XYZ file of C-alpha atoms in Angstrom:
553
model
C 25.772 -0.319 -7.387
C 25.686 -0.077 -3.451
C 22.945 -1.481 -1.166
C 23.207 -3.107 2.193
C 20.369 -4.473 4.522
C 19.600 -4.211 8.369
C 17.525 -6.143 10.155
C 16.301 -5.022 13.831
C 14.694 -8.106 15.938
C 13.152 -8.559 19.119
C 9.994 -9.052 21.110
C 6.251 -7.530 20.283
C 6.418 -4.284 22.654
C 9.873 -3.693 22.042
C 9.657 -0.659 19.682
C 10.935 -2.659 16.674
C 9.200 -0.963 14.212
C 10.193 2.606 15.713
C 13.737 1.784 15.753
C 13.837 0.224 12.558
C 12.242 3.530 10.982
C 15.232 5.518 13.177
C 17.611 3.388 10.901
C 15.825 4.127 8.082
C 15.934 7.402 8.284
C 19.739 7.311 9.204
C 20.002 5.869 5.466
C 17.753 8.155 4.113
C 19.845 11.496 5.281
C 23.070 9.557 4.077
C 21.594 9.690 0.636
C 19.881 6.087 0.207
C 16.909 5.379 -1.308
C 15.432 3.129 1.288
C 12.604 0.364 1.901
C 11.222 -1.006 5.425
C 9.300 -4.064 5.753
C 8.052 -5.376 9.178
C 7.466 -8.602 10.145
C 5.145 -9.224 13.089
C 2.525 -12.129 14.598
C -1.002 -11.076 15.559
C 0.194 -10.807 19.240
C 0.176 -7.887 21.960
C 3.507 -8.610 23.588
C 5.812 -11.240 22.631
C 6.391 -13.068 19.776
C 9.384 -12.354 17.369
C 9.319 -9.238 15.316
C 11.386 -7.264 13.116
C 11.896 -4.736 10.772
C 14.105 -4.731 7.971
C 15.343 -2.188 6.152
C 17.338 -2.190 2.846
C 18.714 0.962 1.697
C 20.700 1.284 -1.996
C 22.032 3.891 -4.432
C 18.644 3.317 -6.604
C 15.067 3.285 -6.130
C 14.003 -0.171 -3.794
C 10.376 -1.490 -2.720
C 11.208 -4.881 -1.856
C 13.644 -7.053 0.857
C 16.189 -9.230 0.031
C 17.036 -12.111 2.620
C 20.381 -11.329 3.006
C 21.242 -9.482 5.842
C 24.886 -7.343 6.243
C 23.881 -5.644 10.006
C 21.802 -7.512 12.255
C 20.961 -5.201 15.604
C 19.499 -7.806 18.281
C 17.527 -6.983 21.194
C 17.177 -10.671 22.113
C 18.712 -14.028 22.025
C 15.888 -15.525 19.784
C 16.710 -12.899 16.982
C 20.301 -14.498 16.523
C 18.894 -17.665 16.464
C 16.101 -17.174 14.168
C 18.264 -14.782 11.529
C 21.761 -16.301 11.895
C 21.223 -18.276 8.331
C 20.351 -15.080 6.719
C 24.082 -13.549 7.651
C 27.016 -15.623 7.293
C 29.088 -12.629 7.197
C 27.120 -10.021 8.842
C 28.062 -7.192 11.677
C 26.133 -7.966 14.937
C 25.215 -5.580 17.645
C 23.417 -6.927 20.253
C 21.973 -5.750 23.588
C 24.166 -7.830 26.131
C 21.703 -7.742 29.127
C 19.477 -9.988 26.649
C 21.871 -12.156 24.287
C 23.940 -14.044 25.934
C 25.333 -16.047 23.134
C 26.703 -14.150 20.626
C 28.906 -15.651 17.675
C 30.827 -12.206 16.777
C 30.104 -8.783 16.573
C 29.620 -6.346 19.886
C 27.468 -6.200 22.706
C 25.861 -3.130 24.203
C 25.613 -2.895 27.896
C 22.471 -0.878 27.644
C 20.983 -1.470 31.156
C 24.232 0.138 32.544
C 23.958 3.064 30.290
C 20.384 3.867 31.074
C 21.367 3.726 34.930
C 24.442 5.858 34.444
C 22.415 8.440 32.400
C 19.003 8.224 34.621
C 17.117 7.123 31.749
C 14.009 5.259 31.457
C 14.075 2.057 29.943
C 11.671 3.356 26.880
C 15.280 4.949 25.617
C 16.911 1.591 25.699
C 16.649 1.468 21.969
C 18.348 4.436 21.209
C 21.255 2.911 22.921
C 21.335 0.161 20.191
C 20.772 2.889 17.463
C 23.857 4.709 18.604
C 25.869 1.717 18.837
C 24.548 0.647 15.160
C 25.547 4.369 13.876
C 29.137 3.885 15.085
C 29.418 0.009 13.912
C 28.845 1.170 10.586
C 30.578 4.370 10.934
C 27.531 6.710 10.202
C 29.023 10.293 11.388
C 27.552 11.455 14.785
C 25.918 15.077 13.290
C 23.655 12.909 10.898
C 22.717 10.787 14.020
C 21.983 14.178 16.005
C 19.984 15.275 12.669
C 17.908 12.254 12.448
C 17.102 12.220 16.215
C 15.835 15.744 16.476
C 14.095 15.912 13.066
C 12.431 12.531 13.608
C 11.913 12.067 17.108
C 8.867 12.944 18.723
C 9.471 13.476 21.938
C 12.822 13.900 24.492
C 15.381 13.659 21.709
C 17.666 15.176 23.760
C 17.530 12.395 26.294
C 17.431 10.149 23.923
C 20.557 11.447 22.151
C 22.417 11.009 25.574
C 21.812 7.787 25.717
C 22.531 6.874 22.074
C 25.847 8.898 22.183
C 27.146 6.874 25.006
C 26.772 3.422 23.336
C 28.193 5.195 20.118
C 31.274 5.957 22.341
C 31.714 2.253 23.412
C 31.647 0.578 20.063
C 34.038 0.417 17.008
C 33.530 0.810 13.771
C 33.673 -2.701 11.851
C 31.860 -2.236 8.692
C 31.922 1.500 7.449
C 28.775 2.602 5.237
C 30.002 4.842 2.469
C 28.081 8.439 2.180
C 26.026 9.083 -0.795
C 25.437 12.253 -2.590
C 21.687 11.957 -2.951
C 19.158 14.360 -0.910
C 16.783 12.946 1.874
C 13.173 12.395 0.775
C 10.132 11.638 2.235
C 10.022 8.268 3.791
C 5.958 7.115 3.683
C 4.328 4.173 3.971
C 1.965 2.898 1.419
C -1.215 3.918 3.762
C -0.051 7.443 4.543
C 0.582 7.945 0.770
C -2.896 6.777 0.319
C -4.214 9.296 2.762
C -2.469 12.015 1.120
C -3.981 11.396 -2.120
C -7.039 10.995 -1.086
C -6.832 14.342 0.825
C -5.339 15.941 -2.646
C -8.392 14.653 -4.257
C -10.592 16.595 -2.018
C -11.788 13.926 0.846
C -13.900 15.440 2.786
C -14.628 12.309 5.406
C -12.826 9.062 6.193
C -14.561 6.461 7.984
C -13.107 3.014 9.297
C -13.386 0.323 11.938
C -9.835 -0.620 12.410
C -8.535 -3.786 10.773
C -4.666 -4.873 10.104
C -3.288 -3.851 7.655
C -5.252 -0.841 6.897
C -5.697 0.171 10.135
C -2.300 2.459 9.982
C -4.262 4.671 7.014
C -7.232 5.299 9.998
C -4.614 6.420 12.365
C -2.710 8.431 9.796
C -5.747 10.568 8.840
C -7.148 10.622 12.233
C -3.912 12.151 13.747
C -3.688 14.663 10.738
C -7.148 15.102 10.634
C -7.478 19.180 11.386
C -4.347 19.664 9.329
C -6.107 18.237 6.078
C -9.352 19.524 6.717
C -11.180 16.386 7.267
C -13.685 14.268 9.275
C -12.262 11.305 10.359
C -14.926 8.624 11.703
C -14.781 5.408 13.548
C -17.938 3.550 14.309
C -18.863 0.369 15.841
C -18.242 -1.912 12.571
C -17.850 -2.493 9.066
C -21.737 -2.550 8.307
C -21.430 0.644 10.110
C -18.873 2.101 7.885
C -19.849 1.656 4.817
C -23.715 2.371 5.605
C -22.262 5.840 7.282
C -20.227 6.376 4.538
C -22.956 6.079 1.999
C -25.172 8.830 4.235
C -22.265 11.148 3.871
C -21.647 10.823 0.171
C -25.392 11.511 -0.286
C -25.317 14.734 1.794
C -22.363 15.626 -0.609
C -19.543 15.037 1.128
C -16.734 13.298 -0.681
C -15.942 10.083 1.338
C -13.586 7.337 1.563
C -13.911 4.103 3.631
C -11.324 1.545 4.428
C -11.013 -1.960 5.482
C -9.529 -5.953 4.690
C -10.648 -8.979 3.786
C -12.919 -9.713 6.660
C -14.224 -6.146 6.880
C -15.041 -5.868 2.988
C -17.294 -9.334 3.680
C -19.452 -7.161 5.974
C -19.747 -4.178 3.415
C -21.016 -6.094 0.198
C -24.395 -5.337 0.857
C -23.689 -1.599 0.983
C -21.487 -1.938 -2.103
C -24.498 -3.241 -3.957
C -26.560 -0.121 -2.736
C -24.109 2.021 -4.047
C -24.120 0.238 -7.732
C -27.939 0.506 -7.875
C -28.212 4.163 -6.073
C -25.312 5.270 -8.094
C -23.669 6.627 -5.009
C -19.977 7.565 -5.335
C -17.405 5.980 -2.762
C -14.086 5.015 -2.301
C -13.594 2.003 -0.877
C -9.955 0.846 0.345
C -9.165 -2.515 0.639
C -5.683 -3.773 2.263
C -5.529 -7.254 1.845
C -4.001 -10.088 4.323
C -3.487 -13.992 4.346
C -7.283 -15.527 4.288
C -9.647 -16.776 4.018
C -11.420 -15.795 7.286
C -9.074 -14.860 9.824
C -6.168 -16.063 8.247
C -3.015 -14.664 9.169
C -4.065 -10.922 10.235
C -0.604 -9.248 9.806
C 0.687 -11.040 7.018
C 0.413 -10.386 3.167
C -1.138 -11.571 0.482
C -3.170 -10.991 -2.901
C -6.025 -13.242 -2.739
C -8.839 -10.903 -2.750
C -8.993 -9.801 -6.439
C -11.545 -11.881 -7.916
C -13.520 -10.877 -4.527
C -13.477 -7.258 -5.031
C -14.000 -7.370 -9.060
C -17.316 -9.516 -8.218
C -18.562 -8.378 -4.539
C -22.103 -7.417 -4.599
C -25.236 -8.851 -5.914
C -26.249 -7.452 -9.674
C -24.258 -5.857 -12.280
C -22.729 -2.411 -12.094
C -19.801 -0.567 -12.757
C -16.655 -0.057 -10.802
C -12.970 0.988 -10.643
C -10.584 -1.218 -9.253
C -6.715 0.253 -8.931
C -4.014 -1.802 -7.732
C -1.101 0.620 -7.153
C 2.313 -0.721 -6.583
C 3.923 1.542 -4.605
C 3.294 4.671 -2.502
C 3.663 7.088 -5.772
C 0.888 5.276 -7.607
C -1.055 4.711 -4.529
C -0.705 8.490 -3.815
C -1.646 9.220 -7.676
C -4.611 6.536 -7.793
C -6.234 7.422 -4.769
C -6.289 10.970 -5.846
C -7.814 9.800 -9.381
C -10.167 6.985 -7.652
C -11.989 9.532 -5.903
C -12.503 12.136 -8.640
C -13.289 9.050 -11.008
C -15.967 7.741 -8.620
C -17.815 11.128 -8.084
C -17.515 12.099 -11.713
C -19.289 8.804 -12.751
C -21.034 8.251 -9.496
C -19.773 4.930 -8.538
C -17.493 2.732 -6.328
C -14.021 2.854 -6.804
C -11.323 0.595 -5.397
C -7.621 0.858 -3.906
C -6.946 -2.672 -4.047
C -3.417 -2.950 -2.133
C -1.848 -5.350 0.471
C -0.147 -5.477 3.607
C 3.528 -5.359 1.895
C 2.642 -1.975 0.271
C 0.278 -0.642 3.108
C 2.878 -0.873 5.907
C 6.135 -0.769 4.009
C 8.337 2.471 4.082
C 9.634 3.806 0.760
C 11.640 6.688 -0.198
C 9.383 8.977 -2.151
C 10.091 12.360 -4.096
C 6.373 14.085 -4.127
C 7.811 16.537 -6.505
C 8.503 14.129 -9.527
C 4.964 12.667 -9.572
C 2.852 13.608 -12.285
C -0.925 14.427 -12.049
C -3.355 12.188 -13.385
C -6.058 14.520 -15.237
C -9.057 13.747 -14.006
C -12.281 16.319 -14.754
C -14.720 17.279 -11.826
C -18.649 15.664 -11.738
C -21.313 17.491 -13.382
C -23.287 19.224 -11.131
C -27.172 20.241 -11.544
C -27.176 23.901 -12.878
C -30.353 24.326 -10.884
C -32.800 24.855 -13.968
C -36.128 23.111 -14.351
C -37.105 19.797 -12.352
C -34.149 17.733 -10.566
C -34.255 14.099 -11.639
C -31.464 12.486 -9.642
C -31.092 9.528 -12.298
C -31.774 11.363 -15.557
C -30.575 9.351 -18.335
C -28.202 11.763 -20.113
C -27.295 11.037 -23.365
C -23.742 11.123 -22.963
C -22.594 8.198 -20.913
C -25.848 8.002 -19.068
C -24.310 10.110 -16.163
C -26.593 12.116 -14.329
C -25.940 15.689 -13.239
C -25.376 15.781 -9.241
C -27.281 17.379 -6.453
C -27.070 16.628 -2.939
C -30.295 16.480 -0.113
C -30.946 20.037 1.099
C -30.106 21.722 -2.466
C -32.962 24.387 -3.090
C -35.348 23.514 -5.201
C -34.118 19.826 -5.676
C -35.989 16.887 -4.809
C -33.121 14.514 -4.186
C -34.240 10.871 -3.995
C -31.780 7.835 -3.687
C -33.539 4.386 -4.166
C -31.750 1.020 -3.842
C -34.650 -0.665 -5.259
C -34.971 -0.624 -9.124
C -36.251 2.941 -10.085
C -37.062 5.664 -12.814
C -35.020 8.802 -13.437
C -36.619 10.415 -10.263
C -35.817 7.824 -8.071
C -39.262 6.287 -8.070
C -39.472 2.350 -7.560
C -40.662 0.848 -10.619
C -41.023 -2.928 -11.935
C -41.786 -2.103 -15.463
C -39.783 -4.211 -17.193
C -38.850 -1.345 -20.031
C -37.994 1.055 -17.357
C -35.936 -1.547 -15.589
C -33.841 -2.693 -18.705
C -33.220 1.416 -19.540
C -31.991 2.189 -16.134
C -29.621 -0.924 -16.152
C -28.375 0.365 -19.737
C -27.676 3.819 -18.360
C -25.362 2.499 -15.489
C -23.702 0.040 -18.154
C -23.126 3.388 -20.473
C -21.278 4.941 -17.708
C -18.982 1.965 -17.304
C -18.178 1.893 -21.180
C -17.563 5.905 -20.739
C -15.251 5.405 -17.660
C -13.176 2.643 -20.023
C -12.890 5.441 -22.503
C -11.469 7.888 -20.138
C -9.095 5.365 -18.726
C -7.605 4.666 -22.287
C -6.261 8.221 -21.672
C -4.575 7.179 -18.494
C -1.362 5.043 -17.814
C -3.623 1.935 -16.675
C -0.534 -0.417 -17.460
C 2.945 -0.133 -16.262
C 5.783 -1.440 -18.201
C 9.230 -2.048 -16.911
C 12.760 -3.765 -17.648
C 13.879 -4.502 -21.018
C 10.733 -3.060 -22.886
C 11.435 -5.011 -26.370
C 12.273 -8.566 -24.467
C 10.335 -11.686 -25.669
C 9.750 -12.865 -22.542
C 7.927 -10.861 -19.869
C 6.834 -11.108 -16.151
C 3.052 -10.459 -15.559
C 2.013 -8.976 -11.991
C 0.126 -6.880 -10.275
C 0.062 -4.644 -6.935
C 3.356 -4.703 -4.531
C 4.453 -7.586 -6.608
C 6.070 -5.177 -9.002
C 8.792 -4.268 -6.768
C 10.624 -7.628 -6.905
C 9.317 -8.093 -10.353
C 11.396 -5.264 -11.919
C 14.461 -5.935 -9.742
C 14.212 -9.544 -11.582
C 13.564 -8.277 -15.006
C 16.455 -5.990 -14.934
C 18.953 -8.329 -13.831
C 17.630 -11.319 -16.488
C 16.915 -8.774 -19.310
C 13.303 -9.454 -18.892
C 9.978 -7.153 -19.681
C 7.719 -6.406 -16.961
C 3.981 -5.940 -17.568
C 1.873 -4.773 -14.629
C -2.081 -3.543 -14.766
C -2.406 -0.822 -12.570
C -6.212 -0.730 -13.488
C -7.914 -4.160 -13.270
C -11.798 -2.840 -13.704
C -12.334 -2.012 -16.188
C -9.537 -4.025 -17.596
C -7.553 -1.787 -19.846
C -7.852 -4.214 -22.919
C -5.815 -2.018 -25.283
C -3.313 -0.682 -23.677
C -2.403 -4.239 -22.413
C -2.473 -5.641 -25.978
C 0.288 -2.947 -26.583
C 2.250 -4.009 -23.650
C 2.072 -7.420 -24.692
C 3.227 -6.615 -28.441
C 6.222 -8.745 -29.246
C 5.853 -10.998 -25.896
C 6.487 -14.520 -26.972
C 6.587 -16.111 -23.526
C 4.472 -14.409 -20.655
C 5.346 -15.660 -17.075
C 3.007 -14.581 -14.340
C 4.037 -13.782 -10.670
C 1.223 -13.356 -7.917
C 1.130 -14.077 -4.181
C -2.171 -16.463 -4.197
C -2.771 -19.891 -4.583
C -4.729 -19.981 -8.003
C -3.007 -17.380 -10.146
C -6.494 -14.726 -9.966
C -4.688 -12.328 -12.590
C -3.864 -15.289 -14.348
C -7.744 -16.138 -15.183
C -8.853 -12.553 -15.526
C -6.247 -12.069 -18.219
C -7.562 -15.154 -20.207
C -10.955 -13.675 -19.740
C -9.621 -10.801 -21.952
C -7.971 -13.192 -24.534
C -4.335 -13.784 -23.387
C -3.008 -17.040 -22.009
C -0.086 -17.412 -19.817
C 2.948 -19.680 -20.537
C 4.029 -20.256 -16.947
C 2.848 -19.111 -13.337
C 4.831 -18.432 -9.974
C 2.579 -18.384 -7.096
C 3.453 -17.450 -3.457
C 0.812 -17.947 -0.638
C 2.728 -18.338 2.747
C 1.809 -14.658 4.146
C 5.372 -13.453 3.326
C 6.450 -11.645 0.081
C 8.392 -12.371 -2.666
C 12.393 -11.457 -2.088
C 13.970 -10.503 -5.277
C 16.446 -13.177 -4.493
C 13.697 -15.661 -3.905
C 11.844 -14.592 -7.017
C 15.269 -14.402 -9.535
C 15.737 -18.177 -8.616
C 12.229 -19.427 -9.282
C 12.108 -17.395 -12.726
C 15.389 -18.951 -13.483
C 13.875 -22.346 -12.707
C 10.884 -21.458 -15.231
C 13.335 -20.527 -17.838
C 15.052 -23.797 -18.001
C 12.127 -26.061 -18.344
């Protein structure tokens, strides 16, 4: 097994994320699988930022605490991370780091002066120095700069080459034979998945950690063939999204916890008026403002129950970009087929993390298109169709169709009513859509299982935590059970996945065990819980230690 970790750290505004991304690409082009996590406070400038890149000869989706190479852009990075690297290799900017326990210092300012290069190219000197210290062939550095640097690649390469020639190879990293993969963040995968599902319009107000989805889709809107709109707040986002869907445009909106609070009245409107829409909720640490740039899994119960009244909804919680792509495509199709709100529930770890992805190996979740009105007879927007209560769709402006959308209790034509029997009938119609959705989901892989699949001890988890759980389960010979769909809960598949399990240990990044309580509602008690709620994701090292502690009880 071959793997290593590199941390590049400095101040906000020093281009830490971009430097980490370039180092990740170096490993990618050396045949490694890569995962990159970024840690930063909610500051425009200042504060400590770092990117942690893990490269391995197998797929990875979590970072360890141990560091093999530390690229320090300032003194604080050395001081803060020294305990993580008792034997690591240091590469430091000598203009900013005056005390270095060991390793090599790079005269960045002198290089920039000699090359007449602007300060913005300084990180290229550090990347070049790291590459030489790690024994990475210069040909790979050239390839990565030309392919992944958006502008001034030649100028940055000159700076990188000067640093490359100044340092010594200290700890060479072996080349692997694997092909370079796509490196995608979770938010990029969601955007591509929505586009594959036929998204016409994405509407969002920026809110970390969902913001990069807005940026990605806005930057590629023309190429992806969609509209991207940034209104004044999240109330406008959801109402504009519902109007767009009513007009016939496949629409998604995105936000995080505080923004979703503002959307909940519109969500109930979607439930009563049977308006299809996808809502991407990327969790961060709450309540309220909490830790805006850190992760958490504390919004599961909120998303499951948000909005007044009762109506069916889909909630899917992918663990990695592959699942994010597949379930974003499926969520859009299912939302339109059943005319319901559908959620993609992720977190900062997945939204902003970068992963190796091979798009050609992703399966397709087969979901059929919605039933459209055939144009015959009088159109009834809320026709109580015998098959699952799903009404044929027509949109405003369709010839010979009067489309009435109503948030009040209404009849099949969308006319307001308070007649008891009719109100109950329409409630039953909406409930039958939920049962029809549950039956369709039984044909899709709603539960992921991993590790040793016949082990009597299993880890139960959801979302991005599944990556650390998978590694720990493999090391300890445990089973992993991870519901991908959380509403409607896939009882049948969950029971099958739990067959033979004698001890079930829940692992979540919240303080109350929200999946634990959901599973209990569906008839399964948990034996132990391992919770983390400090805004930082589980590392495989930490989780393994805590699982071992539980197993000794």
